[in-house]
PDB file of C-alpha atoms and ligand atoms in Angstrom:
ATOM      1  CA  UNK G   1     106.777 102.835  85.313  1.00 95.00           C
ATOM      2  CA  UNK G   2     105.881 101.434  88.740  1.00 98.00           C
ATOM      3  CA  UNK G   3     102.758  99.289  88.866  1.00 98.00           C
ATOM      4  CA  UNK G   4     100.388 100.160  91.692  1.00 98.00           C
ATOM      5  CA  UNK G   5      97.417  98.074  92.795  1.00 98.00           C
ATOM      6  CA  UNK G   6      94.443  99.876  94.292  1.00 98.00           C
ATOM      7  CA  UNK G   7      92.030  97.534  96.086  1.00 98.00           C
ATOM      8  CA  UNK G   8      88.453  98.644  96.621  1.00 98.00           C
ATOM      9  CA  UNK G   9      86.556  97.959  99.872  1.00 96.00           C
ATOM     10  CA  UNK G  10      84.578  95.245  98.026  1.00 97.00           C
ATOM     11  CA  UNK G  11      87.794  93.458  97.113  1.00 97.00           C
ATOM     12  CA  UNK G  12      87.920  94.440  93.453  1.00 97.00           C
ATOM     13  CA  UNK G  13      91.318  95.689  92.426  1.00 98.00           C
ATOM     14  CA  UNK G  14      93.005  97.448  89.560  1.00 98.00           C
ATOM     15  CA  UNK G  15      96.698  97.519  88.807  1.00 98.00           C
ATOM     16  CA  UNK G  16      97.831 100.562  86.881  1.00 98.00           C
ATOM     17  CA  UNK G  17     101.116 102.135  85.871  1.00 98.00           C
ATOM     18  CA  UNK G  18     101.912 105.374  87.668  1.00 98.00           C
ATOM     19  CA  UNK G  19     104.839 107.618  86.799  1.00 97.00           C
ATOM     20  CA  UNK G  20     107.583 108.071  89.346  1.00 98.00           C
ATOM     21  CA  UNK G  21     107.467 111.542  90.836  1.00 98.00           C
ATOM     22  CA  UNK G  22     103.707 111.892  91.068  1.00 98.00           C
ATOM     23  CA  UNK G  23     101.734 111.028  94.174  1.00 98.00           C
ATOM     24  CA  UNK G  24      99.678 107.951  94.893  1.00 98.00           C
ATOM     25  CA  UNK G  25      96.628 110.231  94.879  1.00 98.00           C
ATOM     26  CA  UNK G  26      97.494 111.750  91.492  1.00 98.00           C
ATOM     27  CA  UNK G  27      97.953 108.262  90.077  1.00 98.00           C
ATOM     28  CA  UNK G  28      94.513 107.303  91.363  1.00 98.00           C
ATOM     29  CA  UNK G  29      92.860 110.343  89.820  1.00 98.00           C
ATOM     30  CA  UNK G  30      94.656 109.848  86.504  1.00 98.00           C
ATOM     31  CA  UNK G  31      93.307 106.306  86.307  1.00 98.00           C
ATOM     32  CA  UNK G  32      89.874 107.170  87.708  1.00 97.00           C
ATOM     33  CA  UNK G  33      90.247 104.924  90.734  1.00 98.00           C
ATOM     34  CA  UNK G  34      87.003 105.055  92.703  1.00 97.00           C
ATOM     35  CA  UNK G  35      86.960 106.256  96.293  1.00 97.00           C
ATOM     36  CA  UNK G  36      89.801 108.774  96.195  1.00 97.00           C
ATOM     37  CA  UNK G  37      88.048 112.122  96.466  1.00 95.00           C
ATOM     38  CA  UNK G  38      91.087 114.345  97.084  1.00 97.00           C
ATOM     39  CA  UNK G  39      88.920 117.321  97.986  1.00 97.00           C
ATOM     40  CA  UNK G  40      91.801 119.596  98.952  1.00 97.00           C
ATOM     41  CA  UNK G  41      93.799 118.834  95.826  1.00 97.00           C
ATOM     42  CA  UNK G  42      96.714 117.337  97.679  1.00 98.00           C
ATOM     43  CA  UNK G  43      97.490 119.947 100.318  1.00 98.00           C
ATOM     44  CA  UNK G  44      97.200 117.493 103.231  1.00 98.00           C
ATOM     45  CA  UNK G  45      94.182 119.193 104.708  1.00 97.00           C
ATOM     46  CA  UNK G  46      91.113 117.050 103.963  1.00 96.00           C
ATOM     47  CA  UNK G  47      91.874 113.327 104.498  1.00 97.00           C
ATOM     48  CA  UNK G  48      89.616 112.308 101.578  1.00 97.00           C
ATOM     49  CA  UNK G  49      92.496 110.521  99.866  1.00 98.00           C
ATOM     50  CA  UNK G  50      92.887 108.053 102.738  1.00 98.00           C
ATOM     51  CA  UNK G  51      94.279 104.611 101.918  1.00 98.00           C
ATOM     52  CA  UNK G  52      95.518 101.649 103.931  1.00 98.00           C
ATOM     53  CA  UNK G  53      98.935 100.566 102.732  1.00 98.00           C
ATOM     54  CA  UNK G  54      99.444  96.807 102.511  1.00 97.00           C
ATOM     55  CA  UNK G  55     101.366  95.835 105.642  1.00 96.00           C
ATOM     56  CA  UNK G  56     104.251  94.388 103.627  1.00 96.00           C
ATOM     57  CA  UNK G  57     104.725  97.721 101.902  1.00 97.00           C
ATOM     58  CA  UNK G  58     104.363 100.085 104.816  1.00 97.00           C
ATOM     59  CA  UNK G  59     108.085 100.200 105.582  1.00 96.00           C
ATOM     60  CA  UNK G  60     108.739 101.334 102.019  1.00 96.00           C
ATOM     61  CA  UNK G  61     106.092 104.035 101.941  1.00 97.00           C
ATOM     62  CA  UNK G  62     107.209 105.146 105.378  1.00 94.00           C
ATOM     63  CA  UNK G  63     105.393 106.674 108.316  1.00 95.00           C
ATOM     64  CA  UNK G  64     103.293 109.800 107.905  1.00 98.00           C
ATOM     65  CA  UNK G  65     104.949 112.994 109.132  1.00 98.00           C
ATOM     66  CA  UNK G  66     103.387 115.110 111.883  1.00 98.00           C
ATOM     67  CA  UNK G  67     101.256 117.225 109.544  1.00 98.00           C
ATOM     68  CA  UNK G  68      99.886 114.125 107.852  1.00 98.00           C
ATOM     69  CA  UNK G  69      99.203 112.475 111.216  1.00 98.00           C
ATOM     70  CA  UNK G  70      97.228 115.534 112.264  1.00 97.00           C
ATOM     71  CA  UNK G  71      95.075 115.347 109.134  1.00 98.00           C
ATOM     72  CA  UNK G  72      94.669 111.568 109.446  1.00 97.00           C
ATOM     73  CA  UNK G  73      92.850 112.219 112.711  1.00 96.00           C
ATOM     74  CA  UNK G  74      89.928 113.329 110.571  1.00 96.00           C
ATOM     75  CA  UNK G  75      89.940 110.146 108.474  1.00 97.00           C
ATOM     76  CA  UNK G  76      87.283 107.521 109.099  1.00 96.00           C
ATOM     77  CA  UNK G  77      88.661 104.463 110.893  1.00 95.00           C
ATOM     78  CA  UNK G  78      92.375 105.011 110.306  1.00 96.00           C
ATOM     79  CA  UNK G  79      94.610 101.979 110.779  1.00 97.00           C
ATOM     80  CA  UNK G  80      98.246 101.385 111.694  1.00 97.00           C
ATOM     81  CA  UNK G  81      99.124 101.531 107.994  1.00 98.00           C
ATOM     82  CA  UNK G  82      96.958 104.489 107.000  1.00 98.00           C
ATOM     83  CA  UNK G  83      98.434 107.112 104.708  1.00 98.00           C
ATOM     84  CA  UNK G  84      97.078 110.073 102.865  1.00 98.00           C
ATOM     85  CA  UNK G  85      97.729 109.116  99.276  1.00 98.00           C
ATOM     86  CA  UNK G  86      98.555 112.715  98.346  1.00 98.00           C
ATOM     87  CA  UNK G  87     101.567 112.496 100.640  1.00 98.00           C
ATOM     88  CA  UNK G  88     103.077 109.344  99.136  1.00 98.00           C
ATOM     89  CA  UNK G  89     105.386 110.047  96.227  1.00 98.00           C
ATOM     90  CA  UNK G  90     105.732 107.216  93.768  1.00 98.00           C
ATOM     91  CA  UNK G  91     109.286 106.036  93.211  1.00 97.00           C
ATOM     92  CA  UNK G  92     110.694 103.078  91.313  1.00 97.00           C
ATOM     93  CA  UNK G  93     111.115 101.353  94.689  1.00 97.00           C
ATOM     94  CA  UNK G  94     107.332 101.261  95.034  1.00 98.00           C
ATOM     95  CA  UNK G  95     106.848  99.083  91.942  1.00 98.00           C
ATOM     96  CA  UNK G  96     104.270  96.491  93.041  1.00 98.00           C
ATOM     97  CA  UNK G  97     102.780  98.612  95.840  1.00 98.00           C
ATOM     98  CA  UNK G  98      99.349  97.514  97.046  1.00 98.00           C
ATOM     99  CA  UNK G  99      96.988  99.882  98.841  1.00 98.00           C
ATOM    100  CA  UNK G 100      93.369  99.531  99.914  1.00 98.00           C
ATOM    101  CA  UNK G 101      91.083 102.476  99.382  1.00 98.00           C
ATOM    102  CA  UNK G 102      89.384 103.474 102.642  1.00 98.00           C
ATOM    103  CA  UNK G 103      85.866 102.080 103.103  1.00 96.00           C
ATOM    104  CA  UNK G 104      84.559 105.602 103.440  1.00 92.00           C
ATOM    105  CA  UNK G 105      86.154 109.038 103.072  1.00 92.00           C
ATOM    106  CA  UNK G 106      85.564 111.749 105.652  1.00 84.00           C
TER     107      UNK G 106
HETATM  108 FE1  FES U 201      93.347 116.247 100.751  1.00 57.89          FE
HETATM  109 FE2  FES U 201      95.134 114.316 100.428  1.00 57.89          FE
HETATM  110  S1  FES U 201      93.923 115.255  98.928  1.00 57.89           S
HETATM  111  S2  FES U 201      94.578 115.339 102.246  1.00 57.89           S
END
């Protein structure tokens, strides 16, 4: 199972195993990672699952599509590597992925 590291705004981090095929958001909820609210349940309409992907990993997670970009406009202080974690599907290629939970969710 891919290991994913979620870093909190205060620098604390947790590395957990997340099954391939689920989303980065679902992995966070399963492991009770703080700061991922996921208010819309993963339908790309709330932006409360906002994370900043580690720059070294952004090419592997890929760019957000147009719908995700539209929703990211509602996120607080999005960055060049922002993603909505409900739109990132975990694959074996993402083993070692590091993401930072947004300082604040919209
Ligand atoms: Fe709402 Fe991701 S859970 S946009």
